[in-house]
Coordinates of C-alpha atoms in Angstrom, one line a residue:
M1 CA 0.0 0.0 0.0
R2 CA 1.3 3.5 -0.9
V3 CA 0.6 6.0 1.8
V4 CA 1.1 9.8 1.7
V5 CA 1.2 11.4 5.2
V6 CA 0.5 15.2 5.0
G7 CA 2.3 16.8 8.0
A8 CA 5.8 16.3 9.4
G9 CA 5.0 17.2 13.0
I10 CA 4.9 14.8 15.8
V11 CA 1.7 13.1 14.8
G12 CA 2.7 12.8 11.1
A13 CA 6.1 11.4 12.1
A14 CA 4.4 8.8 14.4
C15 CA 2.1 7.8 11.6
A16 CA 5.1 7.3 9.3
F17 CA 7.0 5.4 12.0
H18 CA 4.2 2.9 12.5
A19 CA 3.1 2.6 8.9
A20 CA 6.7 2.0 7.7
A21 CA 7.2 -0.6 10.5
A22 CA 4.1 -2.4 9.1
G23 CA 5.8 -2.6 5.7
L24 CA 3.7 0.1 4.0
D25 CA 5.3 2.4 1.3
V26 CA 5.3 5.8 3.1
T27 CA 6.0 9.3 1.9
V28 CA 5.7 12.3 4.3
L29 CA 5.0 15.7 2.8
D30 CA 5.0 19.1 4.6
R31 CA 5.1 22.7 3.4
G32 CA 7.6 23.5 6.2
P33 CA 10.5 21.9 8.0
V34 CA 10.1 18.8 10.2
G35 CA 8.3 19.7 13.5
A36 CA 8.1 23.4 12.6
G37 CA 4.4 23.9 13.4
T38 CA 2.6 23.2 16.7
T39 CA 5.2 20.6 17.6
S40 CA 7.9 23.2 18.0
R41 CA 5.6 25.4 20.2
G42 CA 4.7 22.9 22.9
E43 CA 6.3 21.6 26.1
G44 CA 6.5 17.9 25.1
N45 CA 4.0 16.6 27.6
I46 CA 3.0 13.0 27.8
L47 CA 0.1 13.1 30.2
L48 CA -2.6 10.9 31.7
S49 CA -3.3 13.2 34.5
D50 CA -5.4 15.7 32.6
K51 CA -7.5 13.2 30.7
R52 CA -11.1 12.4 31.7
P53 CA -12.2 8.7 31.4
G54 CA -13.2 8.1 27.8
P55 CA -11.8 7.8 24.3
E56 CA -8.9 10.2 24.8
L57 CA -7.7 8.6 28.0
E58 CA -7.8 5.1 26.4
L59 CA -5.7 6.4 23.5
A60 CA -3.3 8.1 26.0
R61 CA -2.8 4.9 28.0
L62 CA -1.8 3.0 24.9
S63 CA 0.4 5.9 23.8
R64 CA 2.2 6.0 27.1
E65 CA 3.2 2.3 26.6
L66 CA 4.2 3.0 23.0
W67 CA 6.4 6.0 24.0
D68 CA 8.4 3.7 26.2
E69 CA 8.8 1.4 23.2
A70 CA 9.8 4.2 20.9
G71 CA 12.1 5.7 23.5
A72 CA 13.9 2.3 23.8
E73 CA 14.4 2.2 20.0
L74 CA 15.4 5.8 19.5
G75 CA 17.3 6.2 22.8
P76 CA 15.7 8.1 25.7
H77 CA 18.5 10.6 25.7
T78 CA 18.1 11.3 22.0
V79 CA 14.5 12.5 22.4
E80 CA 15.0 13.6 26.1
L81 CA 12.3 11.2 27.3
Q82 CA 11.9 11.7 31.0
A83 CA 9.5 9.7 33.1
K84 CA 9.3 12.5 35.7
G85 CA 5.7 12.1 36.8
G86 CA 3.1 14.8 37.3
L87 CA 1.9 16.5 40.5
V88 CA -1.5 18.3 40.4
V89 CA -2.0 20.6 43.3
A90 CA -5.1 22.2 44.8
S91 CA -5.1 25.7 46.4
T92 CA -8.3 25.2 48.5
P93 CA -9.9 22.3 50.3
G94 CA -12.8 22.4 47.9
A95 CA -10.5 22.2 44.9
L96 CA -8.7 19.3 46.6
A97 CA -12.0 17.4 47.1
G98 CA -12.9 17.9 43.4
L99 CA -9.4 16.8 42.3
Q100 CA -9.7 13.6 44.4
V101 CA -13.0 12.7 42.9
F102 CA -11.5 13.2 39.4
A103 CA -8.5 11.0 40.3
T104 CA -10.8 8.3 41.7
R105 CA -12.5 8.1 38.3
Q106 CA -9.2 8.0 36.5
A107 CA -7.9 5.2 38.8
A108 CA -11.0 3.2 38.0
A109 CA -10.1 3.6 34.3
G110 CA -6.6 2.2 34.8
V111 CA -4.5 5.3 35.6
R112 CA -2.0 5.1 38.5
T113 CA -2.8 7.9 41.1
E114 CA -1.4 8.7 44.5
R115 CA -3.0 11.1 46.9
V116 CA -0.6 13.6 48.4
G117 CA -1.1 15.3 51.7
C118 CA 2.1 17.4 52.0
T119 CA 2.9 18.5 48.5
R120 CA 6.3 19.8 49.6
D121 CA 7.4 16.2 50.3
L122 CA 7.5 15.8 46.5
E123 CA 8.3 19.4 45.5
P124 CA 10.2 21.2 48.3
H125 CA 10.1 24.6 46.6
L126 CA 6.3 24.7 46.4
A127 CA 4.5 27.5 48.2
P128 CA 3.6 26.5 51.8
G129 CA 0.1 25.9 52.9
L130 CA -1.3 24.0 49.9
P131 CA -3.9 21.5 51.2
G132 CA -2.7 18.6 49.0
G133 CA -2.7 17.1 45.5
V134 CA -2.5 14.0 43.4
H135 CA 0.7 12.4 42.1
Y136 CA 0.6 10.8 38.6
P137 CA 3.7 8.7 38.3
Q138 CA 3.0 7.8 34.6
D139 CA 3.3 11.4 33.3
A140 CA 6.4 12.0 31.2
Q141 CA 8.0 14.5 28.9
V142 CA 10.0 14.6 25.6
Q143 CA 11.7 17.3 23.7
P144 CA 9.0 17.5 20.9
V145 CA 11.1 18.5 17.9
L146 CA 13.8 15.9 18.7
A147 CA 11.1 13.3 19.1
A148 CA 9.4 14.2 15.8
A149 CA 12.8 14.0 14.0
G150 CA 13.7 10.8 15.8
L151 CA 10.4 9.1 14.8
L152 CA 10.7 10.3 11.2
G153 CA 14.4 9.2 11.1
A154 CA 13.4 5.7 12.3
A155 CA 10.6 5.6 9.6
R156 CA 13.2 6.5 6.9
R157 CA 15.5 3.7 8.1
R158 CA 12.5 1.4 7.3
G159 CA 12.2 2.8 3.8
A160 CA 9.9 5.9 4.2
R161 CA 10.6 9.1 2.4
A162 CA 10.1 12.7 3.5
R163 CA 9.8 15.9 1.4
T164 CA 9.5 19.3 2.9
G165 CA 8.4 22.6 1.2
E166 CA 5.6 20.7 -0.5
A167 CA 2.0 21.9 -0.6
V168 CA -0.4 19.3 -1.9
A169 CA -3.7 19.0 -3.8
P170 CA -5.7 15.7 -4.1
V171 CA -5.9 13.6 -7.3
T172 CA -9.1 11.5 -7.3
G173 CA -10.2 8.6 -9.5
R174 CA -13.3 6.6 -10.1
G175 CA -16.0 7.0 -7.4
G176 CA -14.1 10.0 -5.9
R177 CA -11.4 7.7 -4.4
I178 CA -8.1 9.3 -3.7
R179 CA -5.4 8.0 -6.0
G180 CA -2.6 10.4 -5.2
V181 CA -1.6 14.0 -4.5
R182 CA -0.3 16.7 -6.8
T183 CA 2.7 18.5 -5.4
A184 CA 3.7 22.2 -5.8
D185 CA 5.7 21.4 -9.0
G186 CA 2.7 19.8 -10.6
A187 CA 4.0 16.2 -10.2
V188 CA 1.5 13.5 -9.2
L189 CA 2.6 11.3 -6.3
P190 CA 0.4 8.1 -6.5
A191 CA -1.2 7.0 -3.3
D192 CA -3.7 4.4 -2.1
A193 CA -4.3 6.5 1.1
V194 CA -3.6 10.0 2.2
V195 CA -3.3 10.7 6.0
N196 CA -4.3 14.1 7.1
A197 CA -1.8 14.8 10.0
A198 CA -1.6 18.5 9.4
G199 CA -2.2 19.6 13.0
T200 CA -3.7 23.0 13.3
W201 CA -4.0 23.1 9.5
G202 CA -5.9 19.8 9.5
G203 CA -9.1 21.6 8.6
E204 CA -7.5 23.3 5.6
V205 CA -6.0 20.0 4.4
G206 CA -9.2 18.2 5.0
R207 CA -11.1 20.7 2.7
R208 CA -8.5 20.3 0.0
L209 CA -9.0 16.5 0.2
G210 CA -12.8 16.9 -0.1
A211 CA -13.2 15.8 3.5
P212 CA -13.5 18.9 5.8
V213 CA -13.2 18.6 9.5
E214 CA -13.6 21.4 12.0
I215 CA -10.2 22.1 13.4
L216 CA -9.7 25.5 14.8
P217 CA -6.5 27.2 16.2
R218 CA -6.4 27.8 20.0
R219 CA -3.4 30.1 20.9
G220 CA -1.2 29.4 23.8
F221 CA 1.9 31.0 25.4
V222 CA 4.9 29.5 27.1
L223 CA 7.5 31.3 29.1
V224 CA 11.1 30.0 29.4
T225 CA 13.4 31.0 32.3
Q226 CA 17.1 31.3 32.6
P227 CA 18.9 27.9 33.3
L228 CA 18.9 27.0 37.0
P229 CA 20.1 24.1 39.1
P230 CA 17.4 21.4 39.4
M231 CA 14.5 23.0 41.4
I232 CA 11.4 21.3 40.1
R233 CA 11.2 17.5 40.0
H234 CA 7.8 16.9 38.3
K235 CA 5.4 18.5 35.9
V236 CA 3.4 20.6 38.4
Y237 CA 0.1 22.2 37.7
S238 CA -2.9 23.6 39.4
A239 CA -6.1 21.7 39.6
D240 CA -8.0 24.3 37.4
Y241 CA -5.8 23.3 34.4
V242 CA -8.0 20.3 33.7
A243 CA -11.1 22.5 33.6
D244 CA -9.4 24.9 31.2
V245 CA -8.4 22.0 28.8
A246 CA -12.0 20.9 28.6
S247 CA -13.5 24.4 28.4
D248 CA -15.4 25.6 25.2
S249 CA -14.7 29.2 25.9
A250 CA -13.2 31.3 23.1
G251 CA -11.9 33.8 25.6
L252 CA -8.6 33.9 27.4
E253 CA -8.1 31.3 30.2
T254 CA -4.9 30.8 32.2
S255 CA -3.9 28.1 34.6
C256 CA -0.5 27.5 36.2
V257 CA 1.8 24.8 34.7
V258 CA 5.4 24.7 35.7
E259 CA 8.1 22.1 34.9
G260 CA 11.9 21.9 34.5
T261 CA 13.8 20.7 31.5
R262 CA 17.0 18.7 31.1
A263 CA 18.8 21.9 30.1
G264 CA 17.9 23.6 33.4
T265 CA 15.4 26.0 32.0
I266 CA 11.9 26.1 33.5
L267 CA 8.8 26.1 31.3
I268 CA 5.7 28.1 32.4
G269 CA 2.2 27.9 30.9
A270 CA -0.6 27.6 30.2
S271 CA -2.9 29.9 28.3
R272 CA -5.7 29.2 25.9
E273 CA -7.7 31.5 23.7
R274 CA -9.4 31.3 20.3
V275 CA -8.1 34.3 18.3
G276 CA -7.7 32.7 14.9
F277 CA -4.1 32.7 13.7
D278 CA -3.2 35.9 15.4
T279 CA 0.5 35.6 16.5
A280 CA 0.7 39.0 18.3
M281 CA 2.5 39.1 21.6
D282 CA 0.2 39.9 24.5
P283 CA 2.1 41.2 27.6
A284 CA -1.0 40.7 29.7
V285 CA -1.0 37.0 29.1
V286 CA 2.7 36.8 29.9
A287 CA 2.2 38.7 33.1
A288 CA -0.7 36.4 34.2
L289 CA 1.3 33.3 33.5
A290 CA 4.3 34.6 35.4
A291 CA 2.2 35.7 38.4
G292 CA 0.5 32.3 38.6
A293 CA 3.9 30.5 38.5
C294 CA 5.3 32.7 41.3
R295 CA 2.3 31.9 43.5
L296 CA 3.0 28.2 43.1
F297 CA 6.8 28.5 43.3
P298 CA 7.8 31.7 45.2
F299 CA 11.5 31.3 44.2
L300 CA 10.5 32.2 40.7
R301 CA 10.0 35.9 41.7
T302 CA 13.7 36.4 41.4
T303 CA 14.2 34.3 38.3
Q304 CA 14.6 35.9 34.8
V305 CA 12.4 35.0 31.9
I306 CA 14.6 34.9 28.9
R307 CA 12.1 34.3 26.2
T308 CA 8.5 33.5 25.4
Y309 CA 7.0 31.6 22.5
R310 CA 3.4 31.0 21.3
G311 CA 1.7 28.6 19.0
F312 CA -1.7 27.2 18.1
R313 CA -3.2 24.0 19.4
P314 CA -5.5 22.2 16.8
Y315 CA -8.8 22.6 18.7
C316 CA -11.7 20.2 17.9
P317 CA -15.2 21.2 19.2
D318 CA -15.6 18.1 21.3
H319 CA -12.0 18.1 22.6
L320 CA -11.3 14.8 21.0
P321 CA -8.9 14.1 18.1
V322 CA -10.2 12.9 14.8
V323 CA -8.5 9.6 13.9
G324 CA -9.7 7.2 11.2
P325 CA -11.0 6.9 7.6
D326 CA -13.4 9.6 6.3
P327 CA -16.5 8.0 4.8
R328 CA -17.0 10.8 2.3
V329 CA -13.7 10.3 0.4
P330 CA -12.3 6.8 0.2
G331 CA -8.6 6.8 0.8
V332 CA -8.6 9.8 3.2
V333 CA -7.6 9.0 6.8
H334 CA -7.6 11.8 9.4
A335 CA -5.1 12.1 12.3
C336 CA -5.6 15.6 13.6
G337 CA -7.4 17.7 16.2
H338 CA -5.3 16.7 19.2
E339 CA -5.4 20.2 20.7
G340 CA -2.6 20.3 23.4
A341 CA -2.1 16.6 23.6
G342 CA -0.6 15.8 20.2
V343 CA 2.9 14.9 21.6
G344 CA 1.5 12.6 24.2
L345 CA -1.0 10.9 21.9
A346 CA 1.2 10.7 18.8
P347 CA 2.5 7.1 19.0
A348 CA -1.0 5.6 19.7
T349 CA -2.4 7.8 16.9
G350 CA 0.2 6.5 14.5
A351 CA -0.5 2.9 15.5
L352 CA -4.3 3.4 15.2
V353 CA -3.9 5.0 11.7
T354 CA -1.8 2.1 10.7
A355 CA -4.4 -0.3 12.0
H356 CA -7.1 1.4 9.9
L357 CA -4.8 1.2 6.9
L358 CA -4.1 -2.5 7.5
G359 CA -7.7 -3.4 8.4
R360 CA -6.5 -5.1 11.6
P361 CA -5.1 -4.3 15.0
W362 CA -1.6 -3.0 15.2
R363 CA 0.7 -2.6 18.2
G364 CA -2.3 -2.7 20.6
A365 CA -4.4 -0.3 18.6
D366 CA -7.7 -1.8 17.6
P367 CA -10.0 0.3 15.4
A368 CA -13.1 -1.2 17.0
A369 CA -11.9 -0.1 20.4
H370 CA -11.4 3.5 19.3
A371 CA -14.6 4.1 17.3
G372 CA -15.3 7.3 19.4
L373 CA -12.5 9.1 17.5
L374 CA -13.8 8.4 14.0
P375 CA -14.7 11.5 11.8
D376 CA -18.2 10.3 11.1
R377 CA -19.2 11.5 14.6
F378 CA -19.4 14.9 13.1
L379 CA -21.4 13.9 10.0
T380 CA -25.2 14.2 9.5
G381 CA -27.6 13.8 6.7
E382 CA -25.9 13.3 3.4
G383 CA -22.5 13.2 5.1
A384 CA -22.0 16.9 5.4
P385 CA -20.1 18.3 8.3
S386 CA -22.5 19.0 11.2

């Protein structure tokens, strides 16, 4: 089977990694460099802690296992895979009670959770007086661009090809089935299937392929501090982060997320707002994120922020990724709409896409078990987008 993957970010690279491992003939196309889009603008989170029980959590649990497998092949230091664990902290007794209820539901779904009374036992530099939290030992982190390049490199070693600087248009045959893509130079690249792994631009690529999906940009900022000695052991975030992830609001929302990197810098997030593809710097957002981080870790008040960056999460209206074949256009398979979870969900998404292409389970991914992610959940009537 000849497969074209559109998108060389972390999800597209994972699709190529698994499809090539299954023996498929894979070509990856992207109009920009490898990992240059949303992948380069994230923190590299591999999280179970922020997932509600349901289709996304099931994909995340599989992905956590597959990240370990990929890390073993690529080399954990090569992609900076760190099984650091996550610590979610509450600022009030009421927030703690809600967090514990949430964690109990996650535990019933197979997530390892540990209630924490004194949060400073795990993070000595946290602010005093916090009523408690929940520790998630399965949470991890990678350097996202290194991870995308590593997965794509492994796919190439299995015979896959990658071409950057390539915009694509579909070429269809009898019955509207995809039979290839036309590249910027007018050449036709034959394909039996085209995987839409275009991230935030997944909606645009879907429209070009005749299979539109509603993927919207949701802007977020991250602050980066000066390098420091190790001060923060886990990914640490406030309990309201989970609510912000699940929110449908188009307005600005900020919640405190703080974690260290192997290089010694500290990453501070997270903000969310739907402003289209507006890349403008907003000092008010930066100030809000910095203030929240200082409340959580008081030592940051004297720490220098050396840069900020911002990017766009591929937001889907129901907060679930779109993974699977599109019934409107035979040969189109979607792998987009992961919002802020693309890095964490990438390996399982790649395995699930490969399972759909093969027509059978692959590396623990069974299409029948992940039907809640199929694009037809948005279709009504004659198959038009709802």
